[in-house]
Short mmCIF file of N, CA and C in Angstrom, two decimals:
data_model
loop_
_atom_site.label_atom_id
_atom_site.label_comp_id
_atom_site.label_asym_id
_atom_site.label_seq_id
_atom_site.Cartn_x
_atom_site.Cartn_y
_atom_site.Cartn_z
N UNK A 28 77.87 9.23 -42.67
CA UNK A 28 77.40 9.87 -43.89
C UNK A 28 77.03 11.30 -43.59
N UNK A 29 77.58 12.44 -44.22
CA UNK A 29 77.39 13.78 -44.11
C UNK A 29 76.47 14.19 -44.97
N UNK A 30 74.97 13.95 -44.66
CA UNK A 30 73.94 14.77 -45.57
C UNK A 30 74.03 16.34 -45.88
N UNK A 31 74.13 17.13 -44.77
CA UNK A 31 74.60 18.49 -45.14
C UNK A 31 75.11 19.03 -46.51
N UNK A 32 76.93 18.34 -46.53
CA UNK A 32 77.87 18.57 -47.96
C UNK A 32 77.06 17.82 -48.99
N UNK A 33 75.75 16.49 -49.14
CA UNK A 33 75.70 16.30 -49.83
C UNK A 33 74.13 16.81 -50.67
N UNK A 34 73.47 17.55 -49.57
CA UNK A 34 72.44 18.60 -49.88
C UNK A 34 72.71 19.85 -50.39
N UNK A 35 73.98 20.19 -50.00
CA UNK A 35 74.57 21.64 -50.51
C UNK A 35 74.79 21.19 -52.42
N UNK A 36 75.85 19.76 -52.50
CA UNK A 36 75.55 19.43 -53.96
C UNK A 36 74.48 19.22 -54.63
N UNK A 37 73.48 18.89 -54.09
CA UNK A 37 71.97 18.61 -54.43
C UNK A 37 71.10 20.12 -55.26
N UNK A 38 71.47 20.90 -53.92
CA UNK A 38 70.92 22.42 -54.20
C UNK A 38 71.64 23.06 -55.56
N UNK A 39 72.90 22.62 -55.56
CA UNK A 39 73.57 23.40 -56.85
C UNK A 39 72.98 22.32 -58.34
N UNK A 40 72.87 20.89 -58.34
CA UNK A 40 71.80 20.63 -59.09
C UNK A 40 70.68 21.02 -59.66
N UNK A 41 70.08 21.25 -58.59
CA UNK A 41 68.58 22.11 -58.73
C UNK A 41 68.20 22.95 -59.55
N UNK A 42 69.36 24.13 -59.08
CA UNK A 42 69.80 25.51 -59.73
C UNK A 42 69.93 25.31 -61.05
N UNK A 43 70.47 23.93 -61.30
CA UNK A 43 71.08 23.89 -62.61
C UNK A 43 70.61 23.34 -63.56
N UNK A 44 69.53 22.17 -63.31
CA UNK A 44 68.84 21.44 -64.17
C UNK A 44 67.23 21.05 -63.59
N UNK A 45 66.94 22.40 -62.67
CA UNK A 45 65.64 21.84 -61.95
C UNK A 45 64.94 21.26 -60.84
N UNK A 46 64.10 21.87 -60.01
CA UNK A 46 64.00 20.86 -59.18
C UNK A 46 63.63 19.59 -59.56
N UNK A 47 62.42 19.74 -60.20
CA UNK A 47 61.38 18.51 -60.66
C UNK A 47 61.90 17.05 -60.45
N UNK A 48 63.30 17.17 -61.04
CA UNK A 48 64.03 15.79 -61.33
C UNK A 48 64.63 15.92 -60.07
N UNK A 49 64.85 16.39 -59.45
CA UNK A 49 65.69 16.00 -57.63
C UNK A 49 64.71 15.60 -56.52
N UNK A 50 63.41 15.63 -56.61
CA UNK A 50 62.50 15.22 -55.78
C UNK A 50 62.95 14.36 -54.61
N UNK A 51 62.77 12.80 -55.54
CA UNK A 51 63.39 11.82 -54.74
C UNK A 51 64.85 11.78 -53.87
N UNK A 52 65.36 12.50 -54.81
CA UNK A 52 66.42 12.50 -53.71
C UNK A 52 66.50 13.44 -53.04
N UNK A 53 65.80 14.67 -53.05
CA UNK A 53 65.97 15.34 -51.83
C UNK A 53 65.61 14.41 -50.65
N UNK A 54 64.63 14.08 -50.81
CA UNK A 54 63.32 13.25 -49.57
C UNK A 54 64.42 12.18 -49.43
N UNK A 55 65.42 11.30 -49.88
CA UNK A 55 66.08 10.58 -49.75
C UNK A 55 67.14 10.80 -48.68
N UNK A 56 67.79 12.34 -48.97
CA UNK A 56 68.85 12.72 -48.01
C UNK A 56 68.21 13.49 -46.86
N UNK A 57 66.76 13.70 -46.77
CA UNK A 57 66.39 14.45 -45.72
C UNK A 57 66.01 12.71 -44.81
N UNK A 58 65.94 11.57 -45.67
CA UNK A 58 65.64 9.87 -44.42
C UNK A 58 66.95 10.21 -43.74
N UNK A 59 68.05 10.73 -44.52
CA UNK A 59 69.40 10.22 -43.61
C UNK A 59 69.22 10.79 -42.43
N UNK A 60 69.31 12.17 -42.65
CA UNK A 60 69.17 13.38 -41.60
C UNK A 60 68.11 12.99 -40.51
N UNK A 61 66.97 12.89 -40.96
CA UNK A 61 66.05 12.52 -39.98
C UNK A 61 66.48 10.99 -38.84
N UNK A 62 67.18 10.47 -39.91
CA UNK A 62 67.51 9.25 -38.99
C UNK A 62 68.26 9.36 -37.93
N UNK A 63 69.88 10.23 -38.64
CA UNK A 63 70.56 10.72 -37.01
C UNK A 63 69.64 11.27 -36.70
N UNK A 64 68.71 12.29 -36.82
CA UNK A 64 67.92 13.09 -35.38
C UNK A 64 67.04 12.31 -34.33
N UNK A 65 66.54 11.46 -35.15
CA UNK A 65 65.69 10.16 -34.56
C UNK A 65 66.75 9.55 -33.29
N UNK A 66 67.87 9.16 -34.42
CA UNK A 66 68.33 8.53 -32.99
C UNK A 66 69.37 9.34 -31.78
N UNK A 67 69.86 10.45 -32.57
CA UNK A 67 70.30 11.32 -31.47
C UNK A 67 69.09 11.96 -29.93
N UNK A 68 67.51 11.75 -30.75
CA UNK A 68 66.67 11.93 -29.75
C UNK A 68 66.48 11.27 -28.58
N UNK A 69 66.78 9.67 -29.39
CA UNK A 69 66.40 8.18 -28.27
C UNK A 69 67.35 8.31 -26.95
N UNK A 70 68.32 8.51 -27.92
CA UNK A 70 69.77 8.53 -26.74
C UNK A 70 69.51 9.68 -26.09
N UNK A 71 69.28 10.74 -26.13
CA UNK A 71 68.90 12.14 -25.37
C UNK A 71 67.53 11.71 -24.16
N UNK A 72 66.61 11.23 -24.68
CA UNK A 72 65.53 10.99 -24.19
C UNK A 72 65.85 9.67 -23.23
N UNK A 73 66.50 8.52 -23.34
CA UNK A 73 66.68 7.73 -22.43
C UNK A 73 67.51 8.03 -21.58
N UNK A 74 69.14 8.81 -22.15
CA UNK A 74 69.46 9.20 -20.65
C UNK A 74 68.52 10.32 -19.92
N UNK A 75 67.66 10.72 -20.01
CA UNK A 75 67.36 11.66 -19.21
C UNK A 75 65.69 10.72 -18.68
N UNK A 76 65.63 9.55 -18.60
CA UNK A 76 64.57 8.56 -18.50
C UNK A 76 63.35 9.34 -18.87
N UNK A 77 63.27 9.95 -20.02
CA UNK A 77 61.69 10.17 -20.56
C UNK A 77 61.14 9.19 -21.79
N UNK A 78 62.31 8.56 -21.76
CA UNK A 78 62.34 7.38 -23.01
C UNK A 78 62.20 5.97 -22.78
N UNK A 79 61.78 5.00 -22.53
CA UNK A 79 62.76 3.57 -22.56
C UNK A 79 63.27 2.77 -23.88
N UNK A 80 64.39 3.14 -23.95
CA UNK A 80 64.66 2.69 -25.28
C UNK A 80 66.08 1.95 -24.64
N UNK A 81 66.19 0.51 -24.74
CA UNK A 81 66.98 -0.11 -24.32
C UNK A 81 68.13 0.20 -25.21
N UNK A 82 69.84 0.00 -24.61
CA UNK A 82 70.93 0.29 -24.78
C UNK A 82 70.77 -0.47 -26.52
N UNK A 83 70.82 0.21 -27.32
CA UNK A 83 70.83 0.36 -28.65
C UNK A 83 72.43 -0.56 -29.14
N UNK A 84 73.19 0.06 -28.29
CA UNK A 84 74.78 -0.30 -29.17
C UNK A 84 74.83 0.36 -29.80
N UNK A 85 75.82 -0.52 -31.03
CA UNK A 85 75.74 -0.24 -32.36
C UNK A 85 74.30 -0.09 -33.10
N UNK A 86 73.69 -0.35 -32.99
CA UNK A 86 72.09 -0.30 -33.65
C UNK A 86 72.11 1.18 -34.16
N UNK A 87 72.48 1.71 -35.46
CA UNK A 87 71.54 2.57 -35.68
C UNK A 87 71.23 2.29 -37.37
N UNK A 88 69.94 2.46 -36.68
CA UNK A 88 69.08 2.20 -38.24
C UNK A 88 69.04 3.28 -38.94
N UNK A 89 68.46 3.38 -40.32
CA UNK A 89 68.37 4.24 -41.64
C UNK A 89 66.75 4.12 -42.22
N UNK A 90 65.82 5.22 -41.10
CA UNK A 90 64.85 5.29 -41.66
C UNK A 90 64.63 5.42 -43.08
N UNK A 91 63.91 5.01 -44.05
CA UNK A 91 63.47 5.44 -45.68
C UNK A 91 61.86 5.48 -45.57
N UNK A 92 62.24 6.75 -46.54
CA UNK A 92 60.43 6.68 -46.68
C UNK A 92 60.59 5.97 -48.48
N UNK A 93 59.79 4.57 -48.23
CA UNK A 93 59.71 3.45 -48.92
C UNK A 93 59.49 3.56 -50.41
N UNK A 94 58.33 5.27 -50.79
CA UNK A 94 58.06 5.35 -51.84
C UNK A 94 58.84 5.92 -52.63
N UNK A 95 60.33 6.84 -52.14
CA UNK A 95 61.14 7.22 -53.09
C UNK A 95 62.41 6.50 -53.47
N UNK A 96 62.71 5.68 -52.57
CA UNK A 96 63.63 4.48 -53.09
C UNK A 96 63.41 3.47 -53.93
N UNK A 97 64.21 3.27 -54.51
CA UNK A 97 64.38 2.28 -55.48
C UNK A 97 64.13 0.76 -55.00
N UNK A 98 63.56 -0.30 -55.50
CA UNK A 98 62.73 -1.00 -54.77
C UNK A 98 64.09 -2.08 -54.54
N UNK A 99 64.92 -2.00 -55.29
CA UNK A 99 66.08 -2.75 -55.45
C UNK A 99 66.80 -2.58 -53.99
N UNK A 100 67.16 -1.05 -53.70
CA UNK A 100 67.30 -0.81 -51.96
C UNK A 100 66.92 -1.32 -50.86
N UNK A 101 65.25 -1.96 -51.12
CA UNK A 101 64.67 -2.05 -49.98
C UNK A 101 64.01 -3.22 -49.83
N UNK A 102 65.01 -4.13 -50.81
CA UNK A 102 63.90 -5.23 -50.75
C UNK A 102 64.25 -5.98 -48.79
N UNK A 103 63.32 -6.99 -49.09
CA UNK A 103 63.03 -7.51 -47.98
C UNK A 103 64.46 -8.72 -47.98
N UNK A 104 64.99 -8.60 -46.39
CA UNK A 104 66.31 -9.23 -46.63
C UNK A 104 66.18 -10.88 -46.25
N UNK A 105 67.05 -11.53 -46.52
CA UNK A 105 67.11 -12.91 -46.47
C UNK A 105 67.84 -13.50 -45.35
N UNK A 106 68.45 -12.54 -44.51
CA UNK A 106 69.27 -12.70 -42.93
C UNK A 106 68.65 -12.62 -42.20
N UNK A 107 68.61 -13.21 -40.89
CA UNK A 107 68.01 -13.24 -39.63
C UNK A 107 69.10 -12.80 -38.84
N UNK A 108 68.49 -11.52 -37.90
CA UNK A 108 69.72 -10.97 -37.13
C UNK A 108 69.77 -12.15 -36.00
N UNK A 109 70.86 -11.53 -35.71
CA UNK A 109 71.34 -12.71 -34.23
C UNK A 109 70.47 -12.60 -33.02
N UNK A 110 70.30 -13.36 -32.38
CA UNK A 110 69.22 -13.18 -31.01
C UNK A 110 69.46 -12.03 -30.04
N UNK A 111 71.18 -12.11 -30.37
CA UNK A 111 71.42 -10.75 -29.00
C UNK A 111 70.85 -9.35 -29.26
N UNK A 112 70.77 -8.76 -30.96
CA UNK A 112 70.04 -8.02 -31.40
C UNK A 112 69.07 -7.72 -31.46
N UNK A 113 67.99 -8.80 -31.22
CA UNK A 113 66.70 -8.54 -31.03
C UNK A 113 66.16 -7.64 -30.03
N UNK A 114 66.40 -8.14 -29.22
CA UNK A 114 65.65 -7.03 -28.03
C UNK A 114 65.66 -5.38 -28.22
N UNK A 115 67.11 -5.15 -28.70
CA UNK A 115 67.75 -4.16 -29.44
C UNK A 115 66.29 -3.26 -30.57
N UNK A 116 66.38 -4.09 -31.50
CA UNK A 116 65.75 -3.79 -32.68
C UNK A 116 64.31 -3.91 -31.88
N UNK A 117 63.66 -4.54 -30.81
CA UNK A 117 62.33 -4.11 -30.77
C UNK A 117 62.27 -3.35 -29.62
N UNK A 118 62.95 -2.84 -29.14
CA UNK A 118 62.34 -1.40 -28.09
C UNK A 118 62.72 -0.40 -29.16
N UNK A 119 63.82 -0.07 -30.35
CA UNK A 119 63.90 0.95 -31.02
C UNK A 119 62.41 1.00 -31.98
N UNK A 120 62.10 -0.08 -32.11
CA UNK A 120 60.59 -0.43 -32.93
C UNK A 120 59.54 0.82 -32.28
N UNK A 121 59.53 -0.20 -30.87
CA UNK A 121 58.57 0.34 -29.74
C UNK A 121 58.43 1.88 -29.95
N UNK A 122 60.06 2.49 -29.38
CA UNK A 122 60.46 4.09 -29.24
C UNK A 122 59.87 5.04 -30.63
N UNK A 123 60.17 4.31 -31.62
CA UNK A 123 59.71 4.95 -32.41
C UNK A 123 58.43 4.57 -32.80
N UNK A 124 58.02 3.79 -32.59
CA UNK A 124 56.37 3.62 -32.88
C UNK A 124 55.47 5.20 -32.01
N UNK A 125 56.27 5.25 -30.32
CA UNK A 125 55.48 6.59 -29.76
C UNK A 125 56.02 7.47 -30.11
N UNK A 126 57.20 7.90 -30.87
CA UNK A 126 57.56 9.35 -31.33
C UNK A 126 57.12 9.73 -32.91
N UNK A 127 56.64 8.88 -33.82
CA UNK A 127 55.97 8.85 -34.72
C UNK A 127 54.96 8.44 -35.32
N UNK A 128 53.96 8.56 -34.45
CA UNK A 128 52.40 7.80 -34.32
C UNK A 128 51.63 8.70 -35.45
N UNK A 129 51.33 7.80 -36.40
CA UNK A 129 50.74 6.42 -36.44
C UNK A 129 51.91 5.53 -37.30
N UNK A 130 53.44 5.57 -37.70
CA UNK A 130 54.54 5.29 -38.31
C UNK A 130 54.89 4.43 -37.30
N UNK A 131 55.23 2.93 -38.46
CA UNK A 131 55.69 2.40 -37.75
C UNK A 131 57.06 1.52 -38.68
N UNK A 132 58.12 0.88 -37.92
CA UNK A 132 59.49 0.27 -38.36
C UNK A 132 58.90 -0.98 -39.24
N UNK A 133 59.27 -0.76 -40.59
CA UNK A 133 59.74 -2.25 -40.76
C UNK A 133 61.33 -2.70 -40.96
N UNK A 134 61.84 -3.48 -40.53
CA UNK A 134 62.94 -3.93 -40.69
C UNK A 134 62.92 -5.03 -42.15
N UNK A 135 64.09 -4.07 -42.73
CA UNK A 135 64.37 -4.36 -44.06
C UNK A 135 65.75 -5.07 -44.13
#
């Protein structure tokens, strides 16, 4: 997902009918962005061992900040990930619990 091209459309919104009404979604496309940076950090920070953030994989999550999404987005899911994932999903918990203190993961 390319937040960039889709903040540049955002901004020409703005211009055009206001910020007021783009709020939420600015803060919406700045979760995406923040999320690659989040995890482009983990991976930066563990290879260089200032991190322990176990081999992720595929794992990358999509931080949201909870109050501008639509509740329909975020409800609480009805799947249980697979066991091999776990470990996965709780050192990224962990990692980001110390790079954003006092923020912490819920898995949605």
């Amino acid at each position: 997902f390319d937040a960039d091209s889709e903040l540049r459309n955002l901004e020409l919104l703005k211009i055009r009918f206001g910020e007021s009404a783009f709020t939420d979604c600015t803060i919406m496309l700045q979760d995406f962005a923040e999320s690659k940076r989040i995890h482009r950090n983990f991976a930066n920070e563990s290879s260089a061992g200032n991190l322990e953030v176990a081999d992720t994989g595929m794992l990358r999550p999509r931080v949201l900040t909870k109050l501008c999404w639509p509740e329909s987005s975020i409800q609480e899911s009805k799947h249980t990930p697979h066991p091999s994932v776990l470990p996965q999903m709780t050192s990224y918990m962990q990692a980001y619990a110390k790079l954003k203190t006092p923020r912490k993961l819920i898995w949605r």
